[in-house]
Amino acid sequence: MQAILEGIAPDGGLYTLASFAQSGFDWKSVLKMDTLSIAAEILCLLLPNFSRAEMQALLRSAYENKFSSRELTPVVPVGDDFLLELFHGPTSAFKDVALCLLPHLMQTAMRKCGCTDEILVLTATSGDTGVAAMAGFCDVPGTRIIVFYPANGVSPIQRAQMVTQPGSNVKVCAVQGNFDDAQSGVKRIFSAAAQSLKQQGIRLSSANSINIGRLVPQIVYYFSAYAALLRAGRITLGDKVDFSVPTGNFGDILAGFIARELGLPVGRLICASNANNVLTDFLQTGCYDRRRPFRVTLSPSMDILVSSNLERLLYLLSGDEALVCALMTRLSSEGHYQIPQPLLEKLQSVFWAGCCDDGETLKAIRTLWDEHHYLCDTHTAVAWHVAQQYKAAFPGHPPLVILSTASPYKFPDAVLTALGSTGEAAGLAALEKLHALTGVPVPENLIAACSRQTRHFDRISPEDMLGYVLRQAEEKSWKA
Ligand SMILES: *Cc1c(COP(=O)(O)O)cnc(C)c1O
């Protein structure tokens, strides 16, 4: 419970989960259940401090009436493959799956600890996390959230989603700098102010993907996808299924690995990267090397050179705390590390990796539309493209599920370009243009974000972030 509340361990390392192998999880029987019941089983197993009834109530308040699909995360057949659509939540991105639930987990964990402090969540975002976190925490009692985003580093739609977000406990502030400036600003606040705020009854927490409470809800959709293929008669119980995952911080694909550890017949996990292909090189050679230029791509949520959840995977696979600690130390001091050969072989027996540049991303969007009449976003396109590389390399592979992580309407400019549309269009006009071209329905929440009034105007320099948080914390309530 401590892990959910604090997000990061006192020594700066990440909390991880106890061994799964001994859990004796009855994965076969959960496959007969609906999505919310599967979620209750998995969450209770991995977060044993919560009772079944408690968890069921939490899941209902987190998800009911918030997702536009009854199944939450439906599976759609496209050609020979399946797309697992994770973007039917309140902000049209897959981060909703975890960030709808996390605030409720935190609130209940506080109550169970007998803790009456208020939770103040601080998050730096390059886009989707901030949007989904604000929506998730909006008006959850006992919590407040401040999101920092780089002033020129998020898409126009993502910016609109954040600066128009209602709720009396949410704040968003532009930082004059890049994502790293915002991120290191947040880290500084944690070390400089956590103690003094605690004395005022305010507990700092984070909503980034290193928080274990964000990881666990993502395991659920690997099971629900497998269950959907079973129901559709595309597999029989026990058959393997491969998953292709558009990867940034390695949280989503790590959840797939944990599903496999719990017994789900996951074949290969395909790690799909954009031009920031650190993970492709790592999974092919065992050498992690972040000493390379950072590239801004059309799939910005995957523009990452240090994937923080990889640390957890290395620990789960090796069980060797000293080794992982030495590797992470080397990464921060020298920018690279090499893992031992036996560990690399273990990794490669589960993971396959490939990458996709912007040109290939646009081509993939076009191909999916022309050949299958399926409209996808840029991140999903990366995963689809790499999945096709994988299929060419492994004829006779099992059925393949591609994780679709955002609505195409979150990145309308790139999708319009891919479809050959010319001319400028921004905001609502871009959404309407893409809709006119394809007839695919536009998610309500995106129309609303482009039409609502701006409520958040704050803009500060990175140096002022600490002062800003202290001033906000002092106000007893934020009237927007
Ligand atoms: C965050 C994000 C990803 C990457 O997920 P990780 O868990 O960081 O690997 C992929 N696609 C979209 C749209 C995202 O928002």
XYZ file of C-alpha atoms and ligand atoms in Angstrom:
495
model
C 0.000 0.000 0.000
C 2.942 2.216 0.742
C 4.013 1.687 -2.867
C 0.760 3.025 -4.289
C 0.817 6.052 -2.044
C 4.410 7.052 -2.546
C 5.089 5.949 -6.101
C 8.827 5.704 -5.578
C 10.829 3.951 -2.856
C 12.744 6.055 -0.310
C 16.078 4.925 -1.818
C 15.062 6.201 -5.265
C 14.523 2.646 -6.560
C 11.258 1.187 -7.769
C 8.858 -0.945 -5.821
C 8.279 -4.300 -7.409
C 5.902 -7.169 -6.863
C 6.515 -10.360 -4.966
C 7.015 -13.555 -6.914
C 4.112 -14.526 -9.163
C 5.085 -18.084 -9.867
C 4.012 -19.257 -6.400
C 0.754 -17.387 -6.582
C -1.045 -20.452 -7.989
C -3.330 -18.098 -9.859
C -6.278 -19.853 -11.489
C -5.900 -18.054 -14.822
C -8.199 -20.426 -16.668
C -11.263 -19.666 -14.638
C -10.928 -15.880 -14.912
C -11.120 -16.163 -18.693
C -14.822 -16.965 -18.359
C -15.523 -13.696 -16.575
C -16.388 -10.210 -17.788
C -13.717 -7.513 -17.784
C -14.532 -5.963 -14.417
C -14.569 -9.359 -12.711
C -11.231 -10.315 -14.299
C -9.908 -6.992 -13.000
C -11.149 -7.739 -9.476
C -9.423 -11.151 -9.459
C -6.069 -9.836 -10.681
C -6.017 -6.701 -8.551
C -6.922 -8.593 -5.376
C -4.186 -11.108 -6.080
C -1.498 -8.477 -6.562
C -2.710 -5.921 -4.031
C -3.679 -8.251 -1.163
C -4.406 -5.439 1.285
C -7.673 -4.774 -0.501
C -10.673 -7.026 0.088
C -12.703 -8.426 -2.801
C -15.753 -6.305 -1.977
C -13.622 -3.206 -1.616
C -11.950 -3.823 -4.943
C -15.232 -4.432 -6.747
C -16.594 -1.144 -5.448
C -13.407 0.672 -6.464
C -13.556 -0.790 -9.954
C -17.142 0.280 -10.379
C -16.444 3.856 -9.378
C -13.338 3.914 -11.572
C -14.754 2.516 -14.786
C -18.534 2.470 -14.862
C -19.958 5.049 -17.253
C -16.479 6.334 -18.016
C -15.637 4.083 -20.968
C -17.563 4.241 -24.203
C -17.274 0.474 -24.680
C -18.977 -1.986 -22.345
C -16.008 -4.310 -22.564
C -13.745 -1.338 -21.684
C -11.020 -2.583 -24.039
C -12.579 -4.330 -27.073
C -10.696 -6.519 -29.561
C -11.249 -5.799 -33.267
C -10.138 -8.192 -36.040
C -8.087 -6.429 -38.745
C -6.798 -8.656 -41.561
C -5.219 -11.725 -39.939
C -4.466 -9.807 -36.758
C -6.413 -8.318 -33.846
C -6.307 -4.791 -32.510
C -6.843 -4.371 -28.787
C -8.407 -0.926 -28.487
C -7.329 0.655 -25.224
C -8.525 4.172 -26.014
C -12.222 4.208 -25.135
C -11.717 5.969 -21.800
C -12.394 9.575 -20.797
C -9.340 11.074 -22.595
C -9.061 8.647 -25.539
C -5.666 7.211 -24.593
C -4.664 3.913 -23.000
C -3.342 5.649 -19.880
C -6.983 6.081 -18.843
C -7.157 2.364 -18.001
C -4.769 2.812 -15.100
C -5.352 6.459 -14.260
C -9.091 6.047 -13.776
C -8.356 3.509 -11.060
C -5.212 4.871 -9.396
C -6.906 7.784 -7.559
C -9.448 5.388 -6.034
C -6.692 2.960 -5.008
C -4.825 5.830 -3.372
C -7.847 7.202 -1.586
C -8.757 3.785 -0.174
C -5.150 2.999 0.758
C -5.065 6.235 2.770
C -8.254 5.371 4.579
C -7.045 1.870 5.371
C -3.771 3.240 6.746
C -5.844 5.460 9.008
C -4.107 8.378 7.383
C -5.989 11.661 7.219
C -3.420 13.568 5.150
C -4.417 15.006 1.846
C -2.664 13.552 -1.202
C -1.033 16.022 -3.549
C -0.048 14.373 -6.813
C 2.695 16.022 -8.863
C 3.227 14.894 -12.422
C 5.401 16.060 -15.284
C 3.964 15.102 -18.627
C 4.854 15.128 -22.290
C 1.185 14.663 -23.097
C -1.086 11.699 -22.456
C -0.186 11.043 -18.819
C -1.112 14.551 -17.701
C -4.375 14.539 -19.593
C -5.453 11.151 -18.243
C -4.239 11.908 -14.716
C -6.237 15.147 -14.514
C -9.364 13.377 -15.691
C -8.761 10.471 -13.299
C -8.190 12.591 -10.208
C -10.876 15.153 -11.021
C -13.041 15.612 -7.892
C -11.782 12.462 -6.116
C -12.080 13.514 -2.426
C -8.874 13.752 -0.416
C -6.719 14.284 -3.485
C -5.350 17.191 -5.483
C -3.175 17.117 -8.581
C -0.758 19.542 -10.235
C 0.423 18.702 -13.751
C 3.441 20.383 -15.364
C 3.898 20.274 -19.119
C 6.585 21.742 -21.397
C 5.167 24.968 -22.865
C 6.003 23.968 -26.435
C 6.147 20.216 -26.060
C 2.591 18.871 -26.233
C 0.200 18.589 -29.163
C -2.535 21.249 -29.575
C -5.237 18.707 -28.734
C -3.427 17.492 -25.619
C -2.949 21.112 -24.522
C -6.644 21.833 -25.039
C -7.560 18.724 -23.048
C -5.482 19.898 -20.093
C -6.114 23.641 -19.961
C -9.878 23.194 -20.170
C -10.095 20.371 -17.582
C -12.792 21.133 -14.979
C -12.580 20.018 -11.345
C -11.917 21.872 -8.118
C -8.836 19.776 -7.264
C -6.866 19.924 -10.533
C -4.240 22.422 -11.701
C -2.078 22.455 -14.771
C 0.868 24.725 -15.417
C 3.100 25.258 -18.451
C 6.833 25.200 -17.818
C 9.101 27.274 -20.058
C 11.460 24.453 -20.949
C 11.393 20.900 -22.303
C 10.025 17.723 -20.743
C 13.277 16.970 -18.921
C 13.183 20.410 -17.257
C 9.643 19.724 -16.027
C 10.554 16.208 -14.919
C 13.676 17.184 -12.985
C 11.738 20.094 -11.462
C 9.217 17.614 -10.049
C 11.992 15.406 -8.683
C 13.556 18.423 -6.969
C 10.241 19.303 -5.340
C 9.949 15.792 -3.921
C 13.333 15.985 -2.240
C 13.025 19.622 -1.165
C 9.443 19.832 0.073
C 8.042 16.380 0.909
C 9.017 16.622 4.587
C 7.745 20.135 5.229
C 4.475 19.478 3.399
C 3.929 16.338 5.442
C 3.971 18.476 8.554
C 1.126 20.466 7.020
C -0.855 17.263 6.458
C -0.085 17.024 2.748
C 1.464 13.916 1.303
C 3.213 14.162 -2.068
C 2.697 11.363 -4.558
C 3.254 10.653 -8.230
C 1.104 9.315 -11.034
C 3.946 8.380 -13.378
C 4.151 4.893 -14.773
C 6.729 3.855 -12.197
C 3.880 3.796 -9.661
C 2.911 0.160 -9.129
C -0.753 1.184 -8.932
C -0.483 2.153 -12.578
C 1.128 -1.063 -13.680
C -1.290 -3.543 -12.158
C -4.535 -2.415 -13.904
C -2.770 -2.858 -17.250
C -2.341 -6.595 -16.729
C -6.100 -7.023 -16.977
C -6.503 -6.326 -20.687
C -4.041 -9.037 -21.716
C -6.430 -11.468 -20.061
C -9.572 -9.862 -21.475
C -8.041 -9.896 -24.981
C -7.207 -13.589 -24.669
C -10.735 -14.235 -23.415
C -12.161 -12.366 -26.419
C -10.185 -14.546 -28.862
C -11.442 -17.643 -27.016
C -15.057 -16.486 -27.236
C -14.643 -15.703 -30.935
C -13.371 -19.239 -31.502
C -10.061 -17.974 -32.889
C -8.049 -19.980 -30.350
C -8.650 -22.858 -27.958
C -7.737 -22.710 -24.279
C -3.980 -23.038 -23.846
C -3.019 -21.805 -27.342
C -0.351 -19.164 -27.365
C -1.076 -15.582 -28.430
C 1.573 -12.982 -29.361
C 1.234 -9.306 -28.462
C 2.807 -6.311 -30.188
C 3.143 -3.301 -27.888
C 4.052 0.296 -28.821
C 6.611 0.979 -26.125
C 7.961 4.057 -24.363
C 8.536 3.682 -20.639
C 8.080 -0.122 -20.851
C 5.068 -0.132 -18.507
C 2.506 -1.507 -20.908
C 4.680 -4.369 -22.180
C 5.848 -5.191 -18.641
C 2.195 -5.714 -17.725
C 2.100 -8.285 -20.564
C 5.108 -10.029 -19.065
C 3.392 -10.206 -15.678
C 0.265 -11.639 -17.322
C 2.537 -14.345 -18.745
C 4.074 -14.967 -15.318
C 0.567 -15.423 -13.943
C 0.066 -18.267 -16.416
C -1.615 -16.641 -19.407
C -0.314 -18.379 -22.580
C 1.492 -15.342 -23.955
C 3.862 -16.345 -26.768
C 6.161 -13.501 -27.740
C 5.947 -9.928 -26.544
C 6.959 -7.689 -29.411
C 8.527 -4.443 -28.278
C 7.799 -1.810 -30.931
C 9.779 1.443 -30.886
C 9.865 4.539 -33.069
C 13.123 6.206 -34.219
C 14.175 6.378 -30.546
C 15.129 2.724 -30.821
C 17.198 2.195 -27.659
C 15.065 -0.802 -26.717
C 15.366 -2.422 -30.152
C 19.159 -2.339 -29.871
C 19.030 -3.503 -26.260
C 16.814 -6.516 -26.894
C 18.916 -7.482 -29.910
C 22.378 -7.071 -28.348
C 22.037 -6.810 -24.559
C 23.664 -3.382 -24.632
C 21.533 -0.500 -23.353
C 22.994 2.762 -24.626
C 21.174 6.030 -24.214
C 24.081 8.056 -25.641
C 22.326 9.003 -28.853
C 20.316 11.969 -30.123
C 16.772 12.320 -28.804
C 14.398 12.390 -31.782
C 11.063 14.156 -31.844
C 8.707 11.850 -33.756
C 5.080 11.560 -34.807
C 4.531 9.148 -31.897
C 5.591 11.482 -29.053
C 4.449 9.267 -26.171
C 7.225 6.859 -27.171
C 9.970 9.484 -27.432
C 11.985 8.179 -24.514
C 15.639 7.211 -24.129
C 15.512 5.868 -20.570
C 12.648 3.403 -20.078
C 12.243 3.304 -16.330
C 10.175 0.128 -16.065
C 12.925 -1.922 -17.706
C 14.580 -1.975 -14.284
C 11.637 -3.993 -12.988
C 11.863 -6.511 -15.809
C 15.583 -7.055 -15.258
C 14.890 -7.709 -11.603
C 11.999 -10.081 -12.297
C 14.096 -12.064 -14.785
C 17.362 -12.201 -12.855
C 16.172 -12.029 -9.235
C 19.535 -10.370 -8.660
C 19.139 -7.092 -6.806
C 22.864 -6.323 -6.719
C 23.203 -6.815 -10.475
C 20.239 -4.551 -11.311
C 21.506 -1.919 -8.918
C 24.970 -1.988 -10.529
C 23.466 -1.728 -14.031
C 21.291 1.266 -13.068
C 24.229 3.011 -11.422
C 26.272 2.503 -14.566
C 23.429 3.841 -16.709
C 23.259 7.069 -14.757
C 27.009 7.598 -14.507
C 28.116 6.415 -17.963
C 24.946 6.307 -20.042
C 25.130 2.631 -20.963
C 25.360 -0.944 -19.656
C 25.676 -4.485 -20.939
C 23.758 -7.397 -19.409
C 25.285 -10.882 -18.994
C 24.701 -13.357 -21.839
C 22.444 -15.781 -19.886
C 20.128 -12.908 -18.932
C 20.025 -11.734 -22.555
C 19.027 -15.230 -23.665
C 16.249 -15.301 -21.095
C 15.012 -11.926 -22.338
C 15.095 -13.006 -25.963
C 13.114 -16.140 -25.243
C 10.125 -13.893 -24.463
C 10.728 -10.554 -26.193
C 11.260 -9.620 -29.820
C 11.986 -6.056 -30.891
C 11.706 -3.840 -33.930
C 11.440 -0.170 -34.813
C 9.634 2.074 -37.244
C 10.516 5.608 -38.425
C 8.045 8.410 -39.179
C 7.861 7.611 -42.899
C 6.974 3.985 -42.148
C 4.484 5.141 -39.503
C 2.587 7.253 -42.051
C 2.707 4.419 -44.570
C 1.289 1.994 -42.003
C -1.654 4.327 -41.254
C -2.332 4.592 -44.985
C -2.093 0.842 -45.575
C -4.414 0.001 -42.673
C -6.945 2.485 -44.008
C -6.693 1.510 -47.692
C -6.602 -2.244 -47.181
C -8.681 -2.760 -44.046
C -10.656 0.442 -43.652
C -9.245 0.718 -40.132
C -8.159 4.152 -38.900
C -5.328 4.103 -36.367
C -3.146 6.636 -34.576
C 0.625 6.992 -34.954
C 1.578 4.887 -31.898
C -0.640 2.016 -32.968
C 0.838 2.306 -36.468
C 4.324 1.710 -35.044
C 3.142 -1.446 -33.291
C 1.333 -2.671 -36.402
C 4.342 -2.056 -38.651
C 6.737 -3.876 -36.306
C 4.208 -6.714 -35.991
C 4.353 -7.167 -39.768
C 8.187 -7.345 -39.600
C 7.846 -9.991 -36.908
C 5.352 -12.033 -38.922
C 7.702 -12.022 -41.907
C 10.518 -13.295 -39.658
C 8.393 -15.989 -37.968
C 6.081 -17.753 -40.395
C 3.704 -19.985 -38.453
C 3.546 -17.555 -35.522
C 0.537 -17.715 -33.171
C -2.414 -15.298 -33.513
C -1.224 -11.750 -32.959
C -2.812 -8.974 -30.909
C -1.618 -5.414 -31.527
C -2.182 -2.959 -28.686
C -3.864 0.213 -29.918
C -2.987 2.943 -27.450
C -4.661 6.136 -28.681
C -7.580 7.340 -30.746
C -6.506 8.557 -34.212
C -8.254 11.811 -33.317
C -5.605 12.573 -30.691
C -3.070 13.043 -33.498
C -5.223 14.331 -36.364
C -2.422 16.240 -38.149
C -0.244 13.191 -38.685
C -3.206 10.987 -39.581
C -4.461 13.550 -42.124
C -0.979 13.718 -43.656
C -0.853 9.928 -43.858
C -4.145 9.881 -45.742
C -2.772 12.396 -48.240
C -4.840 15.349 -47.071
C -3.182 18.736 -47.603
C -3.679 22.183 -46.088
C -3.654 23.367 -42.503
C -6.326 22.600 -39.932
C -6.043 22.895 -36.150
C -8.168 22.041 -33.118
C -11.812 21.335 -33.836
C -11.268 22.001 -37.554
C -8.692 19.190 -37.739
C -11.084 16.770 -36.022
C -13.877 17.715 -38.419
C -11.621 17.399 -41.429
C -10.538 13.888 -40.465
C -14.131 12.947 -39.759
C -15.289 14.277 -43.150
C -12.573 12.245 -44.864
C -13.153 8.925 -43.060
C -16.593 8.940 -41.428
C -15.050 7.442 -38.264
C -16.856 8.907 -35.208
C -14.968 11.546 -33.207
C -14.749 10.826 -29.447
C -17.051 13.180 -27.520
C -14.370 14.121 -25.004
C -12.088 15.517 -27.719
C -14.854 17.654 -29.199
C -15.625 18.891 -25.688
C -11.953 19.715 -24.988
C -11.752 21.785 -28.173
C -14.995 23.591 -27.370
C -14.676 24.219 -23.608
C -13.425 27.401 -22.044
C -9.792 27.640 -20.980
C -9.547 27.522 -17.178
C -5.825 27.143 -16.591
C -3.469 29.948 -17.619
C -0.425 29.451 -15.339
C 2.980 29.534 -16.991
C 6.255 29.581 -15.071
C 9.998 29.036 -15.430
C 11.494 25.717 -14.232
C 13.176 27.550 -11.339
C 9.808 28.671 -9.994
C 8.245 25.179 -9.841
C 9.007 24.610 -6.160
C 7.656 28.014 -5.164
C 4.580 27.409 -7.285
C 3.778 24.112 -5.557
C 4.285 25.601 -2.092
C 1.949 28.492 -2.923
C -0.709 26.150 -4.305
C -0.406 23.819 -1.314
C -1.049 26.699 1.021
C -4.411 27.538 -0.497
C -7.017 25.422 1.235
C -9.075 24.993 -1.885
C -8.613 25.875 -5.534
C -11.605 27.605 -6.935
C -11.256 27.425 -10.663
C 2.318 6.168 -22.879
C 1.994 5.723 -24.260
C 2.689 4.663 -24.880
C 3.861 3.965 -24.225
O 3.507 3.195 -23.115
P 4.618 2.765 -22.031
O 3.876 2.075 -20.962
O 5.260 4.054 -21.587
O 5.602 1.887 -22.737
C 2.282 4.283 -26.146
N 1.273 4.912 -26.787
C 0.588 5.935 -26.233
C -0.495 6.596 -26.998
C 0.918 6.373 -24.953
O 0.243 7.402 -24.414
